[in-house]
Amino acid sequence: MPLHKGRHLRPLWLAAVAFLTGCAQKGYWLAHPKGAIARTEWHTTILDVAVMGSVVLVAGGLVAAFLWRYRVGGKSRSYDPTFTASLVIEVLVWGVPLMIVGYLSYFSVKSVFATNPYNPLAVRRAVAREARMNGAFTRRADPAGVNAIDPAAHPMRPLRVDVVTTDWQWVFIYPKQGIATVDELVVPVRVPVKFDLTSTTVVNDFFIPQLVGEIDIMPGMRTKQGMIASRTGSYHGYSDDFSGGGFSWMGFATRVTRPAHFKDWVRRVQSAKDHLTDTRFTRVAQPTINLAQKIRHFSHVQKGLFDHIIEQVMEGRVYRTPLAMTESMTKPMKVRLIK
Amino acid sequence: MLVHYPGPWSPLLGRLALKEIPYQNPILVWTFVLVSCAALAIFAAITYHRAWGYLWREWLTSVDHKKIGVMYCLVGLVMFFRGFIDGVMMRTQQVMAVGPQSPGYLGALHGYLPPYHFGQIYSAHGTIMILFAITPILIGIMNIVVPLQVGARDMAYPYLNAVSFWLTASATALVMISLFVGDFSHAGWVGLSPLTELAYSPGVGVDYWIWAVQIGSVGTTLASINIIMTIIKLRAPGMTWTRMPIFCWTALSTSVVGLSSFPVFTAAVALLSLDRYAGTHFFTPGLGGNLMLYTDLFWIWGHPEVYYVILPAFGIISEIVPTFSEKPLFGYMTMAAASIAIGGVSWSVWLHHFFTMGAGPGVNSFFSIASMLVGIPTGVKVFNWAFTLYRGRIRFDLPMLWALGALVLLLTGGLSGMMLAMPAINYTVHNSVFVVAHFHNMLNVVGFAAIGGINFWFPKVFGFKLDERIGKRAFWFFSAGTVVLFGSMYALGFMGMPRRIDYIPFVSWRPLLMSEEAGIFLFLIAAYYMIKQMYVSIRDRAQHRVTGPDPWRTARSLEWLTHCPVPFYNFALLPHINSRDEWAWRRQNGLVNLRPDHYEDIHLPNNTFVPMLLGALAFGLGFGMVWRMYWLAGLSLLGIVVAVIARSFEPDSGHTIPGVRIREIEETLPEELDGMEPVADVAGGVVAFQARTAPRAPAQEP
Amino acid sequence: MSQEAYIKPAHAVLWQSHPPGHDVISTKTLGFWLYLLSDSMIVSSLFASYLVLNHRVNAAAGPTAGMVVHPVVAFFETVLLFSGILAYGFAMVGLKRGDKKAVLSGLASAIILAVGFLVIEGVDFAGLAGHGMVPERSGFLSAFYALVLYHGAHLVFAILWTLVMIVQVAREGFTENVVYRLLNLKLFWFFRKRFNNYTLPLIP
């Protein structure tokens, strides 16, 4: 007897079960979001998988059932080669996918706006929720509202971080604080963070799986991202778009701290001896593979450095990758390594 | 005008020098030794059997669509193997290079491949699999099947067909030679902009990629024109549009997609080469270039290209499923409409390949909905195949197994595809291995269908079947490999693992990487069985020989209305089409006699070596440009122009085979139709026939 | 059932009684139309690139569209180009009459006018280059030159083809092969006219 479909489907079922149980494990970062954006994205994923999964199950079940029932040697005696068209079925097979696509499109558009990197509604909603909770707390403590929070002093004011990728390191500039770091991102918890991103050389992709989705980083251009972290802790961020030889080592440590700790950290970095001027930056931006993601701190960042970097790239400044650092097989790899 | 690049240059050899040959690298040296041994063995065998003349006359200079199709498939299968070995190397590197403690060999910090070698391997894997493996195999199948299905003697332009093939072959040769002379690109099969710019990739790798894909895409564009014209102009009388086999519908749709999208790719790559050769600023980050322009142009081609490969696969499934269900295809008209619809929608979804570029929510919403729309005609196809099975008599022959495997994969691929079409989800998995798992899932649909198609039509072309028992083993190992490897890869996507990394920074990803390695091991076993299947079938071809026109006994469309193997003139007399499934109709009405009552002269085009010469010159042009030996490139270009003009002066009138000769050939061919079981056909109200005694026409009324 | 009308097997025609009339010219011409479709996709990609890069930012503080196109030069170029196409049209009228001489003189004048166009364009570009307006200057100039030089390359190719056709018409007369090539070449010349038509309004 020929092998039938059901047996072939079994590994798929096992894989699905493995997936569902697997997602409960810690390593599945996307399933354990720690920020408003990542959470919205994961919820959208669940919705989409549920809807599409049921359709796929129905279709797969239909195929499996037909294969079993109408196999040669099976019990069915209802062979009918004239069954080649049916208006009802045609309407159904066009109509049902259309309705599902319509349904998913609605959620897609909704979630696009919620996670729009330039103006994420999810962050605004998280801020509003936070404010409501603060407000409720304040009202309980202060029913008359006499000590209502001063918006100017409110910790919800977004933190601005400028992100520059080089070959193959991350430079995070905190313009307000006048500090910069290499391969380390520290942000306070429950405070919206606004990123401006650019690259000195090629396209990279900014990604912290548990906090925020991907956004491309392009040379001579500015992209934006917004996020808000809901839990303190250490997370992993890295580049997600191939950028050459050091790409695999292009990670950065992400720490979400309490606001007070963040202030301490800023003060500590502000006392760093290394200052980040344009000339210093040019040296930092030389092709380097930072193997262990060694962190460096800079204080006294030159005013407007981020815009300056973009302008220079637009005006034709090229941070060349030497021949020995590209795809060449015959030239020995000469890369500045930080071990 | 010409730009500067690092490194020396000489007028004679350009950038080429002895030290560009990577003989220090043991992997490449051993590959070279193996490849040379294989090549020497083949050469020796051909010489020993004195087959050079045969090879030259019957294959290399042939304009016969079947032979060109076979050569396409052969090139595709060889490159498929090469791409597969690349895949094995990548998987092995990734499982070896996990965590900072992992050891390094052969000069790599971790694993055995330094980043630049890994970059070349993943780029070669992608470029080869999509452009030089799957595409040639599908064009080969279309080349063989489409003229037979529409009832023609050859393609509309047999000579152009040979040119297309030789251009593809020379592009393939360019990719292969990059393995041993110089480097290949490290910027992916997509040519990541601006990484492909001279400032960031100063070697010759990207140039190899540029010229290989450029020459190959010209070949594919010409092949598309040919297939469209064959379908429009050469359909047999009586074959109205609605009687055309469904595979021809998909071939038509896919060729329209190919014809209209490949030129965009040509333009994008041409502008990129201007950047690299003439110092222009199309895609540079500075001085007014716009790197997203390249990304847009690339994907305006790139997305239609993936439908270019999926549509013929749908066509193959649509031919196999009815054959082994003993039923006509359910909803023929909607299937044709869905094929055209998929081709049409393919043009309006390209932006979903870079949802993360920071476009506004309106733009992303538009392309999200457009991408989801693809799910509708695809869903229709799945359901129509399901209802083709409904009330059928389903046999699980080898082609059917591959087709059903493709169907199951299409379901899972559709699920992940709908996820990727939602930007909010896409943001989390965009450049991760989730995407890699998704498109391997979908390309495996194509792979399954293509292997099914090869098994299905193999007896038609060669006159013997491929071994079923070994083939089934290959199928099960291939399926298991697909589930294990790409299932793990999907899971890794949820862990956030980026694609294209050669060093794995997080140890937590190791278990799934090992599972992927197990999957690739299953693929290796499948590959072994596939090669064994081919070998055993050819060795024991006498046992696998088929007689009569239809070895599957329940096939339906026109290509089965001629002998196996198909004689060089296809049909002794061109058939007149009476029904949608002409062969099934004739079989059910007892009209299976292959011998017409009279024979006529047949006019066929002459063999010519010019296409091969053009291929060789195109190779010279590409190789000269890669190494900047401008004299070689210039001479080759001149040679192409001269050859084309000289050919236009040659009065190629073809040759005529007299009807008497056709009768002689036909009478030597067996006309055994035994083993064909009577088929009760309720549709026609006509009952069984006796194959051996079937009269020519008319059939007895019941 | 959406199955088509059922043909009675007894009355069915199974084989073609005589070979199909092979219409070489229409097959070749339709195929050439398809080639033109693919070529127009390249042209539209170049137009798209030009439109994207015709922006102040992409001029990189260099010349903009208004500075590289001289309306008077463009006028004369257009006149020459269209006259060349008209000359080819006259050759086609000659073909219809079967007049070898008319065809040859039409083709020859088309070539002369096209060469005139190329000369003017060459002088124009030399002038631009003299002012430092070269393709390497900026993204805008790259796109500008790519567009006009692709047009120029078509013209060179058309001239070459027309030369070949002059020889073939003179040698072989109006054989089937020559006629379909003349018809395809006509399409090619007229295609360049469309190309030019779309170029003009883009350049301020």
Tab-separated table of C-alpha atoms in Angstrom, chain A:
chain	number	residue	atom	x	y	z
A	1	MET	CA	0.000	0.000	0.000
A	2	PRO	CA	1.357	3.382	-0.842
A	3	LEU	CA	2.319	5.609	2.004
A	4	HIS	CA	-0.377	8.048	2.869
A	5	LYS	CA	-0.507	11.660	3.826
A	6	GLY	CA	-1.301	11.335	7.517
A	7	ARG	CA	2.068	9.892	8.290
A	8	HIS	CA	3.731	12.727	6.477
A	9	LEU	CA	1.878	15.299	8.550
A	10	ARG	CA	2.956	13.856	11.848
A	11	PRO	CA	6.350	15.588	12.013
A	12	LEU	CA	4.556	18.856	11.399
A	13	TRP	CA	2.284	18.298	14.341
A	14	LEU	CA	5.223	17.412	16.501
A	15	ALA	CA	6.984	20.546	15.302
A	16	ALA	CA	3.918	22.646	16.175
A	17	VAL	CA	3.734	21.184	19.652
A	18	ALA	CA	7.447	21.652	20.074
A	19	PHE	CA	7.020	25.255	18.976
A	20	LEU	CA	4.222	25.977	21.447
A	21	THR	CA	6.039	24.404	24.357
A	22	GLY	CA	9.274	25.913	23.155
A	23	CYS	CA	7.915	29.439	23.205
A	24	ALA	CA	7.417	29.135	26.915
A	25	GLN	CA	11.159	28.780	27.310
A	26	LYS	CA	13.273	31.768	28.087
A	27	GLY	CA	15.435	31.725	24.963
A	28	TYR	CA	12.504	32.671	22.727
A	29	TRP	CA	13.048	36.366	23.121
A	30	LEU	CA	10.219	37.427	20.851
A	31	ALA	CA	7.805	35.534	23.092
A	32	HIS	CA	9.008	37.405	26.159
A	33	PRO	CA	8.635	41.083	25.325
A	34	LYS	CA	9.776	43.578	27.928
A	35	GLY	CA	8.571	46.739	26.278
A	36	ALA	CA	5.381	48.200	24.841
A	37	ILE	CA	6.440	47.941	21.202
A	38	ALA	CA	7.756	44.409	21.421
A	39	ARG	CA	4.600	43.400	23.309
A	40	THR	CA	2.312	44.824	20.622
A	41	GLU	CA	4.343	43.033	17.988
A	42	TRP	CA	4.132	39.728	19.823
A	43	HIS	CA	0.393	40.070	20.331
A	44	THR	CA	-0.027	40.711	16.617
A	45	THR	CA	2.009	37.583	15.960
A	46	ILE	CA	-0.243	35.490	18.168
A	47	LEU	CA	-3.369	36.838	16.493
A	48	ASP	CA	-2.031	36.230	13.009
A	49	VAL	CA	-0.831	32.720	13.811
A	50	ALA	CA	-4.180	31.872	15.386
A	51	VAL	CA	-6.220	33.086	12.403
A	52	MET	CA	-3.951	31.749	9.674
A	53	GLY	CA	-3.210	28.602	11.616
A	54	SER	CA	-6.884	27.704	11.736
A	55	VAL	CA	-7.214	28.238	7.979
A	56	VAL	CA	-4.130	26.154	7.327
A	57	LEU	CA	-5.426	23.437	9.604
A	58	VAL	CA	-8.750	23.361	7.781
A	59	ALA	CA	-7.088	23.215	4.378
A	60	GLY	CA	-4.536	20.663	5.500
A	61	GLY	CA	-7.235	18.598	7.182
A	62	LEU	CA	-9.328	18.700	4.011
A	63	VAL	CA	-6.405	17.501	1.913
A	64	ALA	CA	-5.512	14.773	4.403
A	65	ALA	CA	-9.121	13.593	4.662
A	66	PHE	CA	-9.557	13.463	0.880
A	67	LEU	CA	-6.281	11.665	0.430
A	68	TRP	CA	-7.279	9.060	2.976
A	69	ARG	CA	-10.822	8.616	1.797
A	70	TYR	CA	-10.294	8.537	-1.957
A	71	ARG	CA	-7.039	6.601	-2.116
A	72	VAL	CA	-6.924	3.620	-4.398
A	73	GLY	CA	-7.702	0.653	-2.211
A	74	GLY	CA	-9.728	2.762	0.148
A	75	LYS	CA	-13.346	2.152	1.005
A	76	SER	CA	-14.827	4.972	-1.014
A	77	ARG	CA	-16.794	3.901	-4.064
A	78	SER	CA	-17.832	7.373	-5.057
A	79	TYR	CA	-15.315	8.001	-7.852
A	80	ASP	CA	-16.700	10.790	-9.973
A	81	PRO	CA	-14.484	12.369	-12.622
A	82	THR	CA	-17.255	14.767	-13.597
A	83	PHE	CA	-16.909	16.717	-10.394
A	84	THR	CA	-14.732	19.453	-11.859
A	85	ALA	CA	-16.505	22.664	-11.044
A	86	SER	CA	-18.995	23.965	-8.547
A	87	LEU	CA	-20.185	27.503	-8.196
A	88	VAL	CA	-20.743	27.165	-4.457
A	89	ILE	CA	-17.253	25.857	-3.849
A	90	GLU	CA	-15.722	28.484	-6.140
A	91	VAL	CA	-17.474	31.267	-4.282
A	92	LEU	CA	-16.316	29.765	-1.009
A	93	VAL	CA	-12.686	29.295	-2.030
A	94	TRP	CA	-12.440	32.874	-3.257
A	95	GLY	CA	-14.681	34.359	-0.583
A	96	VAL	CA	-13.210	32.804	2.531
A	97	PRO	CA	-9.604	33.830	1.805
A	98	LEU	CA	-10.869	37.281	0.865
A	99	MET	CA	-12.650	37.653	4.193
A	100	ILE	CA	-9.647	36.414	6.133
A	101	VAL	CA	-7.322	38.741	4.289
A	102	GLY	CA	-9.723	41.593	4.962
A	103	TYR	CA	-9.828	40.735	8.635
A	104	LEU	CA	-6.077	40.457	8.940
A	105	SER	CA	-5.580	43.642	6.930
A	106	TYR	CA	-7.562	45.552	9.514
A	107	PHE	CA	-5.313	44.305	12.292
A	108	SER	CA	-2.248	44.823	10.189
A	109	VAL	CA	-3.020	48.493	9.619
A	110	LYS	CA	-3.897	48.935	13.264
A	111	SER	CA	-0.643	47.404	14.398
A	112	VAL	CA	1.382	49.339	11.835
A	113	PHE	CA	0.292	52.565	13.473
A	114	ALA	CA	0.846	51.161	16.951
A	115	THR	CA	4.428	50.215	16.155
A	116	ASN	CA	5.262	52.936	13.626
A	117	PRO	CA	8.923	53.625	14.424
A	118	TYR	CA	8.576	57.361	13.884
A	119	ASN	CA	5.599	57.854	16.137
A	120	PRO	CA	4.699	54.659	17.934
A	121	LEU	CA	1.203	54.784	19.372
A	122	ALA	CA	2.113	51.872	21.611
A	123	VAL	CA	4.652	54.066	23.395
A	124	ARG	CA	2.196	56.916	23.728
A	125	ARG	CA	-0.381	54.541	25.126
A	126	ALA	CA	2.141	53.137	27.568
A	127	VAL	CA	2.988	56.670	28.648
A	128	ALA	CA	-0.664	57.503	29.058
A	129	ARG	CA	-1.212	54.360	31.103
A	130	GLU	CA	1.748	55.263	33.231
A	131	ALA	CA	0.410	58.770	33.706
A	132	ARG	CA	-3.007	57.430	34.637
A	133	MET	CA	-1.452	55.147	37.202
A	134	ASN	CA	0.639	57.988	38.544
A	135	GLY	CA	-2.449	60.156	38.491
A	136	ALA	CA	-4.469	57.577	40.391
A	137	PHE	CA	-1.695	57.276	42.892
A	138	THR	CA	-1.486	61.016	43.235
A	139	ARG	CA	-5.214	61.350	43.607
A	140	ARG	CA	-5.262	58.801	46.376
A	141	ALA	CA	-2.431	60.518	48.152
A	142	ASP	CA	-3.601	63.945	47.321
A	143	PRO	CA	-7.378	63.947	46.710
A	144	ALA	CA	-7.548	67.647	46.138
A	145	GLY	CA	-4.942	67.475	43.408
A	146	VAL	CA	-2.962	70.215	44.991
A	147	ASN	CA	0.324	68.538	44.315
A	148	ALA	CA	-0.492	67.603	40.715
A	149	ILE	CA	2.576	66.619	38.779
A	150	ASP	CA	4.436	69.388	37.092
A	151	PRO	CA	4.663	68.373	33.432
A	152	ALA	CA	8.080	69.992	33.092
A	153	ALA	CA	9.538	67.844	35.835
A	154	HIS	CA	7.691	64.753	34.797
A	155	PRO	CA	10.009	61.784	34.211
A	156	MET	CA	7.972	60.904	31.111
A	157	ARG	CA	9.884	63.350	28.998
A	158	PRO	CA	11.496	61.168	26.357
A	159	LEU	CA	15.185	60.438	26.487
A	160	ARG	CA	16.976	61.160	23.200
A	161	VAL	CA	19.682	58.795	22.038
A	162	ASP	CA	21.532	59.177	18.746
A	163	VAL	CA	22.783	55.913	17.318
A	164	VAL	CA	25.663	55.736	14.870
A	165	THR	CA	26.879	52.474	13.398
A	166	THR	CA	30.384	52.180	12.060
A	167	ASP	CA	32.264	49.229	10.618
A	168	TRP	CA	31.512	47.313	13.007
A	169	GLN	CA	30.645	49.019	16.266
A	170	TRP	CA	27.812	50.954	17.812
A	171	VAL	CA	28.203	54.514	19.039
A	172	PHE	CA	25.405	55.769	21.271
A	173	ILE	CA	25.333	59.522	21.757
A	174	TYR	CA	23.221	61.084	24.504
A	175	PRO	CA	23.148	64.676	23.221
A	176	LYS	CA	21.361	66.220	26.204
A	177	GLN	CA	23.751	64.599	28.632
A	178	GLY	CA	26.760	65.270	26.423
A	179	ILE	CA	28.008	61.714	26.695
A	180	ALA	CA	28.620	58.836	24.320
A	181	THR	CA	29.350	55.141	24.602
A	182	VAL	CA	30.591	52.397	22.352
A	183	ASP	CA	28.581	49.185	22.377
A	184	GLU	CA	26.580	50.045	25.458
A	185	LEU	CA	23.031	51.336	25.636
A	186	VAL	CA	21.660	52.312	29.041
A	187	VAL	CA	18.110	53.618	29.344
A	188	PRO	CA	15.834	54.263	32.301
A	189	VAL	CA	12.804	52.035	32.773
A	190	ARG	CA	9.297	53.254	31.874
A	191	VAL	CA	10.671	56.304	30.123
A	192	PRO	CA	10.095	56.699	26.412
A	193	VAL	CA	13.317	56.664	24.424
A	194	LYS	CA	13.632	58.313	21.033
A	195	PHE	CA	16.384	57.083	18.777
A	196	ASP	CA	17.803	58.880	15.765
A	197	LEU	CA	19.923	56.514	13.748
A	198	THR	CA	22.503	56.810	11.005
A	199	SER	CA	25.454	54.863	9.695
A	200	THR	CA	28.904	55.919	8.578
A	201	THR	CA	29.371	53.147	6.049
A	202	VAL	CA	26.760	50.603	4.998
A	203	VAL	CA	23.253	49.674	6.029
A	204	ASN	CA	22.756	48.114	9.429
A	205	ASP	CA	19.677	47.213	11.348
A	206	PHE	CA	18.939	48.165	14.960
A	207	PHE	CA	17.274	45.382	16.898
A	208	ILE	CA	16.699	44.597	20.573
A	209	PRO	CA	14.406	41.578	20.342
A	210	GLN	CA	12.803	41.926	23.763
A	211	LEU	CA	12.321	45.678	23.608
A	212	VAL	CA	11.812	46.942	20.074
A	213	GLY	CA	11.596	45.725	16.489
A	214	GLU	CA	14.023	46.342	13.698
A	215	ILE	CA	14.753	49.610	11.974
A	216	ASP	CA	17.257	50.058	9.169
A	217	ILE	CA	20.210	52.348	9.707
A	218	MET	CA	21.438	54.012	6.548
A	219	PRO	CA	24.464	56.104	5.732
A	220	GLY	CA	23.757	59.732	4.902
A	221	MET	CA	20.184	59.353	6.129
A	222	ARG	CA	18.321	59.491	9.384
A	223	THR	CA	15.840	56.913	10.570
A	224	LYS	CA	13.991	56.973	13.855
A	225	GLN	CA	12.741	54.552	16.408
A	226	GLY	CA	10.833	54.911	19.628
A	227	MET	CA	10.517	52.524	22.521
A	228	ILE	CA	9.672	52.196	26.142
A	229	ALA	CA	10.979	49.449	28.409
A	230	SER	CA	8.724	48.101	31.111
A	231	ARG	CA	11.189	45.999	33.111
A	232	THR	CA	14.659	46.640	34.346
A	233	GLY	CA	17.289	44.171	33.304
A	234	SER	CA	19.963	43.345	30.752
A	235	TYR	CA	18.998	42.676	27.178
A	236	HIS	CA	20.816	41.906	23.983
A	237	GLY	CA	20.848	44.225	21.024
A	238	TYR	CA	22.611	43.691	17.750
A	239	SER	CA	22.733	44.533	14.101
A	240	ASP	CA	20.416	42.458	11.970
A	241	ASP	CA	21.452	43.411	8.459
A	242	PHE	CA	24.680	42.091	6.995
A	243	SER	CA	27.311	44.806	6.923
A	244	GLY	CA	30.552	43.005	6.159
A	245	GLY	CA	33.164	40.995	7.951
A	246	GLY	CA	32.573	42.097	11.531
A	247	PHE	CA	28.820	41.839	11.341
A	248	SER	CA	28.549	38.768	13.573
A	249	TRP	CA	30.254	40.612	16.433
A	250	MET	CA	28.135	43.750	16.103
A	251	GLY	CA	26.243	43.462	19.344
A	252	PHE	CA	25.711	45.891	22.161
A	253	ALA	CA	24.773	45.472	25.787
A	254	THR	CA	21.420	46.992	26.679
A	255	ARG	CA	20.686	47.811	30.283
A	256	VAL	CA	17.348	49.085	31.485
A	257	THR	CA	17.821	50.674	34.902
A	258	ARG	CA	15.807	52.592	37.451
A	259	PRO	CA	15.840	56.337	36.712
A	260	ALA	CA	17.996	57.008	39.744
A	261	HIS	CA	20.578	54.470	38.634
A	262	PHE	CA	20.479	55.949	35.173
A	263	LYS	CA	21.318	59.365	36.605
A	264	ASP	CA	24.270	57.860	38.459
A	265	TRP	CA	25.473	56.178	35.323
A	266	VAL	CA	25.244	59.416	33.334
A	267	ARG	CA	27.259	61.216	35.983
A	268	ARG	CA	29.893	58.511	35.885
A	269	VAL	CA	30.208	58.660	32.104
A	270	GLN	CA	30.306	62.444	32.185
A	271	SER	CA	33.539	62.172	34.096
A	272	ALA	CA	35.168	59.949	31.462
A	273	LYS	CA	38.535	61.192	30.305
A	274	ASP	CA	37.944	60.452	26.640
A	275	HIS	CA	36.186	63.276	24.786
A	276	LEU	CA	34.286	62.647	21.572
A	277	THR	CA	35.150	65.278	19.000
A	278	ASP	CA	34.803	64.880	15.264
A	279	THR	CA	38.443	63.862	14.861
A	280	ARG	CA	38.154	61.392	17.724
A	281	PHE	CA	35.043	59.971	16.139
A	282	THR	CA	36.850	59.469	12.829
A	283	ARG	CA	39.334	57.267	14.663
A	284	VAL	CA	36.577	55.358	16.458
A	285	ALA	CA	34.879	54.795	13.111
A	286	GLN	CA	37.864	53.012	11.586
A	287	PRO	CA	36.996	49.412	10.679
A	288	THR	CA	37.173	47.486	13.934
A	289	ILE	CA	35.785	44.236	15.185
A	290	ASN	CA	34.959	44.531	18.852
A	291	LEU	CA	35.096	40.857	19.681
A	292	ALA	CA	33.990	40.976	23.305
A	293	GLN	CA	31.864	44.102	22.966
A	294	LYS	CA	34.258	46.020	25.102
A	295	ILE	CA	32.507	49.135	26.331
A	296	ARG	CA	34.052	52.568	26.017
A	297	HIS	CA	32.759	55.839	27.451
A	298	PHE	CA	33.155	59.374	26.175
A	299	SER	CA	32.304	62.681	27.725
A	300	HIS	CA	32.106	66.180	26.277
A	301	VAL	CA	30.563	65.065	23.016
A	302	GLN	CA	30.914	67.720	20.362
A	303	LYS	CA	27.630	69.614	19.896
A	304	GLY	CA	25.658	68.476	16.867
A	305	LEU	CA	28.034	65.581	16.179
A	306	PHE	CA	25.242	63.351	14.910
A	307	ASP	CA	24.038	65.844	12.296
A	308	HIS	CA	27.607	66.543	11.378
A	309	ILE	CA	28.228	62.840	10.677
A	310	ILE	CA	25.185	62.656	8.389
A	311	GLU	CA	26.171	65.818	6.524
A	312	GLN	CA	29.713	64.643	5.998
A	313	VAL	CA	28.585	61.334	4.539
A	314	MET	CA	26.172	63.188	2.270
A	315	GLU	CA	28.983	65.422	1.118
A	316	GLY	CA	30.928	62.391	0.025
A	317	ARG	CA	32.971	61.357	3.019
A	318	VAL	CA	33.645	57.653	2.655
A	319	TYR	CA	34.823	55.405	5.452
A	320	ARG	CA	36.452	52.884	3.151
A	321	THR	CA	36.679	49.211	3.940
A	322	PRO	CA	40.186	48.117	2.988
A	323	LEU	CA	40.564	45.294	0.495
A	324	ALA	CA	41.923	42.947	3.135
A	325	MET	CA	38.738	43.311	5.163
A	326	THR	CA	36.241	42.411	2.483
A	327	GLU	CA	35.506	39.234	0.609
A	328	SER	CA	39.115	38.711	-0.454
A	329	MET	CA	40.312	35.152	0.046
A	330	THR	CA	43.884	35.688	-0.967
A	331	LYS	CA	44.818	38.676	1.126
A	332	PRO	CA	45.361	37.976	4.797
A	333	MET	CA	42.656	39.383	6.977
A	334	LYS	CA	43.975	42.514	8.617
A	335	VAL	CA	41.338	43.738	10.952
A	336	ARG	CA	41.648	45.825	14.039
A	337	LEU	CA	40.437	43.470	16.707
A	338	ILE	CA	39.499	44.467	20.218
A	339	LYS	CA	39.748	41.363	22.336
